[in-house]
Amino acid sequence: MIKLLLTDLDGTLTEDRGIYKVSLDAIKYLRLLEERGIKVALVSGNSYPVLRGLHNYLGFTGGVVAENGCIVFYKQKIRVCKPMDRQILEEFREKFKLKDSWQNDYRECDFGFTPPDITEDMIKWAEEKGLYINSSGYALHIAFKPAGKTVGVRKLIELHGVKKEEVIGIGDSLTDLDMFKEVGIKVAVGNAEEELKKEADIILNLKSGEGVKELVTMILEGKLDGRDR
C-alpha cells in the first residue's frame, strides 16, 4: 500500500521542463491523494524556504527534502549535509565563469549555478575537492559529500516510519536517480531524461505536470496495487 509520494518540482510539477510555471492541475490531483490519506512530499534542489512555502500553501503534508537532500523537514527541520565553504563557492564560480542562482542567498549546503551544463573539468575539480556535483537541467549543484537526494529521502522516510516499498517517487532529471535508490516504485514523466527512464519502473506517457496527473489517476484507480509488495 502506497503511503507516501515523493515528487520533484522543476520539470515534474511544472507545465514542462525548462519553465517555472507550476501545473495547477497536477497540484489539484496531488491533493486528491492527500484526501485519500497518501502524503505528498517535495524533493528538489530548490532552497528550503522555497519548498517549505510551497509545501504549506499547496496543501501537502509529507514534508520537504530541499537542497538535493541536504535539508529535510517533517515536523522538524534537519540538516543532513556539511555547510558549504564560501571560498569554494567563489572558486567554482570564477573558475568556470558561472552565475549564482538567486536562491543561493537562502542556501546552507547545496548551491546552484547557471548555465546548468556539467563539463569533465568540473567533475574532476569537484572530485579533487570532495564535492558532489550534478545538474537538474535548471542549474548546476555542488555540495560536500555525502549529498544528493539519496541522503535526504532516506532521512525523510525514516521520519515517517514507513517502508521503502510503501513509497513512490516521480521525477524527470538525473538528480532524481538518487531519489530512485530509496523508493519502492520509481516513476519517470514522459519527457524525463533517457538515463532516468532506464531506471524507472514506470514511464508515463505524458510530460511533466500532465504526467503527474496520469500517475495520480493510476494510483486512485488501483492500477499500482501489488507493485508495492
Tab-separated table of N, CA and C in Angstrom, residues 31-144:
chain	number	residue	atom	x	y	z
A	31	ARG	N	-3.577	16.768	-4.406
A	31	ARG	CA	-4.428	16.998	-3.228
A	31	ARG	C	-5.446	15.874	-3.062
A	32	LEU	N	-5.846	15.261	-4.179
A	32	LEU	CA	-6.755	14.120	-4.093
A	32	LEU	C	-6.094	12.966	-3.350
A	33	LEU	N	-4.789	12.788	-3.563
A	33	LEU	CA	-4.056	11.753	-2.827
A	33	LEU	C	-4.039	12.059	-1.340
A	34	GLU	N	-3.777	13.329	-1.012
A	34	GLU	CA	-3.780	13.736	0.397
A	34	GLU	C	-5.139	13.437	1.036
A	35	GLU	N	-6.218	13.678	0.292
A	35	GLU	CA	-7.555	13.409	0.816
A	35	GLU	C	-7.778	11.924	1.049
A	36	ARG	N	-7.050	11.086	0.300
A	36	ARG	CA	-7.160	9.626	0.458
A	36	ARG	C	-6.180	9.085	1.497
A	37	GLY	N	-5.420	9.967	2.130
A	37	GLY	CA	-4.502	9.532	3.173
A	37	GLY	C	-3.089	9.246	2.703
A	38	ILE	N	-2.799	9.523	1.434
A	38	ILE	CA	-1.440	9.358	0.910
A	38	ILE	C	-0.733	10.704	0.980
A	39	LYS	N	0.303	10.792	1.783
A	39	LYS	CA	1.000	12.055	1.965
A	39	LYS	C	1.888	12.363	0.756
A	40	VAL	N	1.999	13.658	0.449
A	40	VAL	CA	2.816	14.120	-0.671
A	40	VAL	C	3.964	14.971	-0.131
A	41	ALA	N	5.187	14.670	-0.579
A	41	ALA	CA	6.370	15.420	-0.162
A	41	ALA	C	7.082	15.976	-1.386
A	42	LEU	N	7.727	17.124	-1.217
A	42	LEU	CA	8.508	17.754	-2.280
A	42	LEU	C	9.976	17.400	-2.109
A	43	VAL	N	10.608	16.911	-3.176
A	43	VAL	CA	12.020	16.534	-3.152
A	43	VAL	C	12.704	17.260	-4.308
A	44	SER	N	13.575	18.216	-3.979
A	44	SER	CA	14.080	19.106	-5.023
A	44	SER	C	15.431	19.701	-4.663
A	45	GLY	N	16.082	20.269	-5.669
A	45	GLY	CA	17.315	21.010	-5.437
A	45	GLY	C	17.072	22.427	-5.007
A	46	ASN	N	15.821	22.848	-4.977
A	46	ASN	CA	15.495	24.204	-4.561
A	46	ASN	C	15.799	24.417	-3.074
A	47	SER	N	15.873	25.667	-2.682
A	47	SER	CA	16.206	26.016	-1.298
A	47	SER	C	15.050	25.679	-0.354
A	48	TYR	N	15.382	25.553	0.924
A	48	TYR	CA	14.392	25.208	1.934
A	48	TYR	C	13.242	26.217	2.021
A	49	PRO	N	13.496	27.540	2.047
A	49	PRO	CA	12.370	28.475	2.144
A	49	PRO	C	11.377	28.349	0.985
A	50	VAL	N	11.904	28.133	-0.216
A	50	VAL	CA	11.021	27.982	-1.379
A	50	VAL	C	10.138	26.756	-1.227
A	51	LEU	N	10.743	25.623	-0.899
A	51	LEU	CA	9.985	24.376	-0.809
A	51	LEU	C	9.067	24.331	0.398
A	52	ARG	N	9.517	24.886	1.511
A	52	ARG	CA	8.662	24.877	2.711
A	52	ARG	C	7.426	25.736	2.481
A	53	GLY	N	7.603	26.871	1.808
A	53	GLY	CA	6.456	27.718	1.489
A	53	GLY	C	5.482	27.011	0.562
A	54	LEU	N	6.005	26.397	-0.498
A	54	LEU	CA	5.141	25.670	-1.424
A	54	LEU	C	4.424	24.526	-0.713
A	55	HIS	N	5.133	23.787	0.099
A	55	HIS	CA	4.562	22.656	0.839
A	55	HIS	C	3.347	23.100	1.640
A	56	ASN	N	3.465	24.217	2.311
A	56	ASN	CA	2.359	24.714	3.136
A	56	ASN	C	1.181	25.203	2.289
A	57	TYR	N	1.478	26.032	1.294
A	57	TYR	CA	0.416	26.663	0.521
A	57	TYR	C	-0.258	25.721	-0.467
A	58	LEU	N	0.439	24.681	-0.893
A	58	LEU	CA	-0.162	23.733	-1.828
A	58	LEU	C	-0.980	22.657	-1.125
A	59	GLY	N	-0.893	22.624	0.197
A	59	GLY	CA	-1.716	21.695	0.959
A	59	GLY	C	-1.138	20.302	1.110
A	60	PHE	N	0.197	20.183	1.066
A	60	PHE	CA	0.842	18.888	1.231
A	60	PHE	C	1.223	18.667	2.696
A	61	THR	N	1.352	17.409	3.099
A	61	THR	CA	1.674	17.106	4.495
A	61	THR	C	2.843	16.121	4.642
A	62	GLY	N	3.463	15.737	3.533
A	62	GLY	CA	4.506	14.716	3.590
A	62	GLY	C	5.887	15.223	3.907
A	63	GLY	N	6.084	16.544	3.882
A	63	GLY	CA	7.381	17.111	4.208
A	63	GLY	C	8.157	17.578	2.993
A	64	VAL	N	9.419	17.900	3.236
A	64	VAL	CA	10.269	18.519	2.225
A	64	VAL	C	11.675	17.921	2.298
A	65	VAL	N	12.248	17.641	1.132
A	65	VAL	CA	13.681	17.367	1.017
A	65	VAL	C	14.223	18.456	0.106
A	66	ALA	N	14.971	19.398	0.673
A	66	ALA	CA	15.468	20.554	-0.076
A	66	ALA	C	16.964	20.431	-0.334
A	67	GLU	N	17.475	21.314	-1.169
A	67	GLU	CA	18.908	21.370	-1.467
A	67	GLU	C	19.462	19.998	-1.873
A	68	ASN	N	18.698	19.304	-2.752
A	68	ASN	CA	19.153	17.990	-3.225
A	68	ASN	C	19.530	17.049	-2.087
A	69	GLY	N	18.677	17.001	-1.074
A	69	GLY	CA	18.872	16.039	0.008
A	69	GLY	C	19.509	16.574	1.267
A	70	CYS	N	20.026	17.796	1.225
A	70	CYS	CA	20.796	18.307	2.362
A	70	CYS	C	19.954	18.854	3.509
A	71	ILE	N	18.732	19.293	3.217
A	71	ILE	CA	17.843	19.825	4.249
A	71	ILE	C	16.532	19.047	4.207
A	72	VAL	N	16.113	18.528	5.348
A	72	VAL	CA	14.891	17.723	5.426
A	72	VAL	C	13.937	18.361	6.426
A	73	PHE	N	12.654	18.376	6.063
A	73	PHE	CA	11.636	18.845	7.002
A	73	PHE	C	10.468	17.880	7.033
A	74	TYR	N	10.153	17.409	8.232
A	74	TYR	CA	8.902	16.713	8.509
A	74	TYR	C	8.670	16.853	10.000
A	75	LYS	N	7.861	17.816	10.348
A	75	LYS	CA	7.573	18.184	11.745
A	75	LYS	C	8.756	18.898	12.409
A	76	GLN	N	9.942	18.741	11.837
A	76	GLN	CA	11.131	19.444	12.306
A	76	GLN	C	12.105	19.596	11.146
A	77	LYS	N	12.956	20.594	11.215
A	77	LYS	CA	13.957	20.814	10.170
A	77	LYS	C	15.272	20.165	10.588
A	78	ILE	N	15.868	19.392	9.657
A	78	ILE	CA	17.115	18.695	9.939
A	78	ILE	C	18.102	18.940	8.799
A	79	ARG	N	19.319	19.328	9.124
A	79	ARG	CA	20.372	19.469	8.121
A	79	ARG	C	21.188	18.185	8.117
A	80	VAL	N	21.299	17.538	6.951
A	80	VAL	CA	21.981	16.249	6.887
A	80	VAL	C	23.304	16.317	6.119
A	81	CYS	N	23.686	17.496	5.650
A	81	CYS	CA	24.965	17.678	4.953
A	81	CYS	C	25.817	18.729	5.659
A	82	LYS	N	27.082	18.728	5.343
A	82	LYS	CA	28.007	19.719	5.884
A	82	LYS	C	27.760	21.083	5.235
A	83	PRO	N	27.741	22.174	6.017
A	83	PRO	CA	27.575	23.513	5.432
A	83	PRO	C	28.702	23.811	4.430
A	84	MET	N	28.351	24.536	3.389
A	84	MET	CA	29.305	24.809	2.324
A	84	MET	C	30.312	25.893	2.722
A	85	ASP	N	31.531	25.749	2.226
A	85	ASP	CA	32.606	26.721	2.408
A	85	ASP	C	32.462	27.807	1.330
A	86	ARG	N	32.310	29.045	1.743
A	86	ARG	CA	32.085	30.139	0.790
A	86	ARG	C	33.272	30.349	-0.150
A	87	GLN	N	34.457	30.027	0.281
A	87	GLN	CA	35.628	30.167	-0.581
A	87	GLN	C	35.568	29.181	-1.742
A	88	ILE	N	35.038	27.994	-1.479
A	88	ILE	CA	34.886	27.007	-2.537
A	88	ILE	C	33.854	27.490	-3.556
A	89	LEU	N	32.790	28.086	-3.075
A	89	LEU	CA	31.773	28.628	-3.980
A	89	LEU	C	32.371	29.691	-4.901
A	90	GLU	N	33.160	30.570	-4.313
A	90	GLU	CA	33.784	31.633	-5.101
A	90	GLU	C	34.735	31.047	-6.143
A	91	GLU	N	35.517	30.041	-5.746
A	91	GLU	CA	36.446	29.411	-6.681
A	91	GLU	C	35.700	28.747	-7.828
A	92	PHE	N	34.632	28.026	-7.524
A	92	PHE	CA	33.841	27.352	-8.552
A	92	PHE	C	33.239	28.357	-9.521
A	93	ARG	N	32.673	29.418	-8.975
A	93	ARG	CA	32.035	30.445	-9.797
A	93	ARG	C	33.033	31.109	-10.742
A	94	GLU	N	34.188	31.480	-10.213
A	94	GLU	CA	35.177	32.195	-11.010
A	94	GLU	C	35.882	31.278	-12.008
A	95	LYS	N	36.211	30.076	-11.573
A	95	LYS	CA	36.959	29.146	-12.426
A	95	LYS	C	36.181	28.765	-13.676
A	96	PHE	N	34.862	28.588	-13.512
A	96	PHE	CA	34.059	28.116	-14.636
A	96	PHE	C	33.101	29.184	-15.182
A	97	LYS	N	33.296	30.435	-14.750
A	97	LYS	CA	32.532	31.583	-15.276
A	97	LYS	C	31.020	31.344	-15.164
A	98	LEU	N	30.584	31.072	-13.938
A	98	LEU	CA	29.190	30.744	-13.680
A	98	LEU	C	28.454	31.888	-12.986
A	99	LYS	N	27.153	31.815	-13.015
A	99	LYS	CA	26.293	32.797	-12.361
A	99	LYS	C	25.544	32.143	-11.204
A	100	ASP	N	25.495	32.829	-10.076
A	100	ASP	CA	24.783	32.307	-8.913
A	100	ASP	C	23.286	32.201	-9.160
A	101	SER	N	22.679	31.141	-8.638
A	101	SER	CA	21.224	31.084	-8.540
A	101	SER	C	20.774	32.132	-7.530
A	102	TRP	N	19.630	32.761	-7.783
A	102	TRP	CA	19.119	33.756	-6.826
A	102	TRP	C	18.837	33.121	-5.471
A	103	GLN	N	18.630	31.800	-5.455
A	103	GLN	CA	18.333	31.122	-4.191
A	103	GLN	C	19.573	30.884	-3.329
A	104	ASN	N	20.754	31.141	-3.864
A	104	ASN	CA	21.969	30.901	-3.071
A	104	ASN	C	22.024	31.731	-1.801
A	105	ASP	N	21.325	32.863	-1.781
A	105	ASP	CA	21.263	33.686	-0.569
A	105	ASP	C	20.554	32.962	0.572
A	106	TYR	N	19.810	31.907	0.243
A	106	TYR	CA	18.987	31.208	1.242
A	106	TYR	C	19.424	29.754	1.448
A	107	ARG	N	20.557	29.386	0.872
A	107	ARG	CA	21.034	28.008	0.959
A	107	ARG	C	22.056	27.828	2.081
A	108	GLU	N	22.212	26.583	2.521
A	108	GLU	CA	23.167	26.248	3.572
A	108	GLU	C	24.259	25.295	3.100
A	109	CYS	N	23.879	24.307	2.291
A	109	CYS	CA	24.807	23.220	1.956
A	109	CYS	C	24.993	23.008	0.455
A	110	ASP	N	23.908	22.953	-0.264
A	110	ASP	CA	23.912	22.693	-1.710
A	110	ASP	C	23.632	24.007	-2.435
A	111	PHE	N	24.558	24.391	-3.339
A	111	PHE	CA	24.431	25.682	-4.018
A	111	PHE	C	24.289	25.501	-5.518
A	112	GLY	N	23.506	26.390	-6.141
A	112	GLY	CA	23.190	26.270	-7.554
A	112	GLY	C	23.803	27.366	-8.403
A	113	PHE	N	24.141	26.982	-9.656
A	113	PHE	CA	24.751	27.926	-10.597
A	113	PHE	C	24.235	27.664	-12.006
A	114	THR	N	24.288	28.692	-12.839
A	114	THR	CA	23.945	28.558	-14.246
A	114	THR	C	25.091	29.087	-15.101
A	115	PRO	N	25.206	28.622	-16.354
A	115	PRO	CA	24.346	27.634	-17.016
A	115	PRO	C	24.477	26.244	-16.394
A	116	PRO	N	23.496	25.369	-16.650
A	116	PRO	CA	23.428	24.084	-15.943
A	116	PRO	C	24.243	22.948	-16.536
A	117	ASP	N	25.136	23.240	-17.452
A	117	ASP	CA	25.861	22.186	-18.156
A	117	ASP	C	27.125	21.765	-17.409
A	118	ILE	N	27.251	20.461	-17.139
A	118	ILE	CA	28.432	19.915	-16.461
A	118	ILE	C	29.498	19.537	-17.488
A	119	THR	N	30.740	19.901	-17.197
A	119	THR	CA	31.856	19.514	-18.058
A	119	THR	C	32.750	18.523	-17.322
A	120	GLU	N	33.612	17.853	-18.073
A	120	GLU	CA	34.554	16.909	-17.463
A	120	GLU	C	35.498	17.630	-16.503
A	121	ASP	N	35.882	18.856	-16.838
A	121	ASP	CA	36.758	19.633	-15.961
A	121	ASP	C	36.075	19.928	-14.627
A	122	MET	N	34.777	20.197	-14.668
A	122	MET	CA	34.024	20.444	-13.440
A	122	MET	C	33.983	19.195	-12.573
A	123	ILE	N	33.734	18.054	-13.203
A	123	ILE	CA	33.666	16.789	-12.468
A	123	ILE	C	35.012	16.496	-11.800
A	124	LYS	N	36.098	16.696	-12.536
A	124	LYS	CA	37.435	16.456	-11.990
A	124	LYS	C	37.713	17.393	-10.824
A	125	TRP	N	37.374	18.674	-10.988
A	125	TRP	CA	37.577	19.669	-9.929
A	125	TRP	C	36.792	19.277	-8.676
A	126	ALA	N	35.533	18.881	-8.865
A	126	ALA	CA	34.682	18.509	-7.729
A	126	ALA	C	35.240	17.291	-7.000
A	127	GLU	N	35.715	16.309	-7.736
A	127	GLU	CA	36.289	15.115	-7.114
A	127	GLU	C	37.501	15.456	-6.268
A	128	GLU	N	38.323	16.365	-6.760
A	128	GLU	CA	39.518	16.776	-6.011
A	128	GLU	C	39.154	17.493	-4.713
A	129	LYS	N	38.004	18.160	-4.711
A	129	LYS	CA	37.551	18.902	-3.534
A	129	LYS	C	36.654	18.075	-2.607
A	130	GLY	N	36.330	16.849	-3.007
A	130	GLY	CA	35.423	16.027	-2.211
A	130	GLY	C	33.986	16.493	-2.285
A	131	LEU	N	33.596	16.981	-3.465
A	131	LEU	CA	32.267	17.551	-3.651
A	131	LEU	C	31.361	16.679	-4.502
A	132	TYR	N	30.090	16.720	-4.175
A	132	TYR	CA	29.022	16.183	-5.018
A	132	TYR	C	28.729	17.228	-6.081
A	133	ILE	N	28.555	16.818	-7.329
A	133	ILE	CA	28.168	17.748	-8.387
A	133	ILE	C	27.137	17.075	-9.268
A	134	ASN	N	26.104	17.826	-9.662
A	134	ASN	CA	25.048	17.282	-10.507
A	134	ASN	C	24.316	18.437	-11.171
A	135	SER	N	23.455	18.111	-12.112
A	135	SER	CA	22.658	19.132	-12.795
A	135	SER	C	21.204	18.706	-12.848
A	136	SER	N	20.322	19.633	-12.552
A	136	SER	CA	18.881	19.377	-12.625
A	136	SER	C	18.327	19.733	-13.997
A	137	GLY	N	19.186	20.304	-14.854
A	137	GLY	CA	18.706	20.833	-16.120
A	137	GLY	C	18.325	22.291	-16.002
A	138	TYR	N	18.148	22.729	-14.753
A	138	TYR	CA	17.860	24.136	-14.470
A	138	TYR	C	19.105	24.826	-13.909
A	139	ALA	N	19.900	24.073	-13.139
A	139	ALA	CA	21.101	24.628	-12.511
A	139	ALA	C	22.101	23.526	-12.201
A	140	LEU	N	23.365	23.918	-12.102
A	140	LEU	CA	24.413	23.049	-11.574
A	140	LEU	C	24.336	23.099	-10.061
A	141	HIS	N	24.609	21.979	-9.408
A	141	HIS	CA	24.587	21.956	-7.941
A	141	HIS	C	25.873	21.335	-7.406
A	142	ILE	N	26.428	21.961	-6.366
A	142	ILE	CA	27.576	21.377	-5.682
A	142	ILE	C	27.323	21.386	-4.172
A	143	ALA	N	27.860	20.363	-3.509
A	143	ALA	CA	27.752	20.243	-2.050
A	143	ALA	C	28.849	19.302	-1.586
A	144	PHE	N	29.200	19.373	-0.301
A	144	PHE	CA	30.145	18.413	0.249
A	144	PHE	C	29.504	17.028	0.292
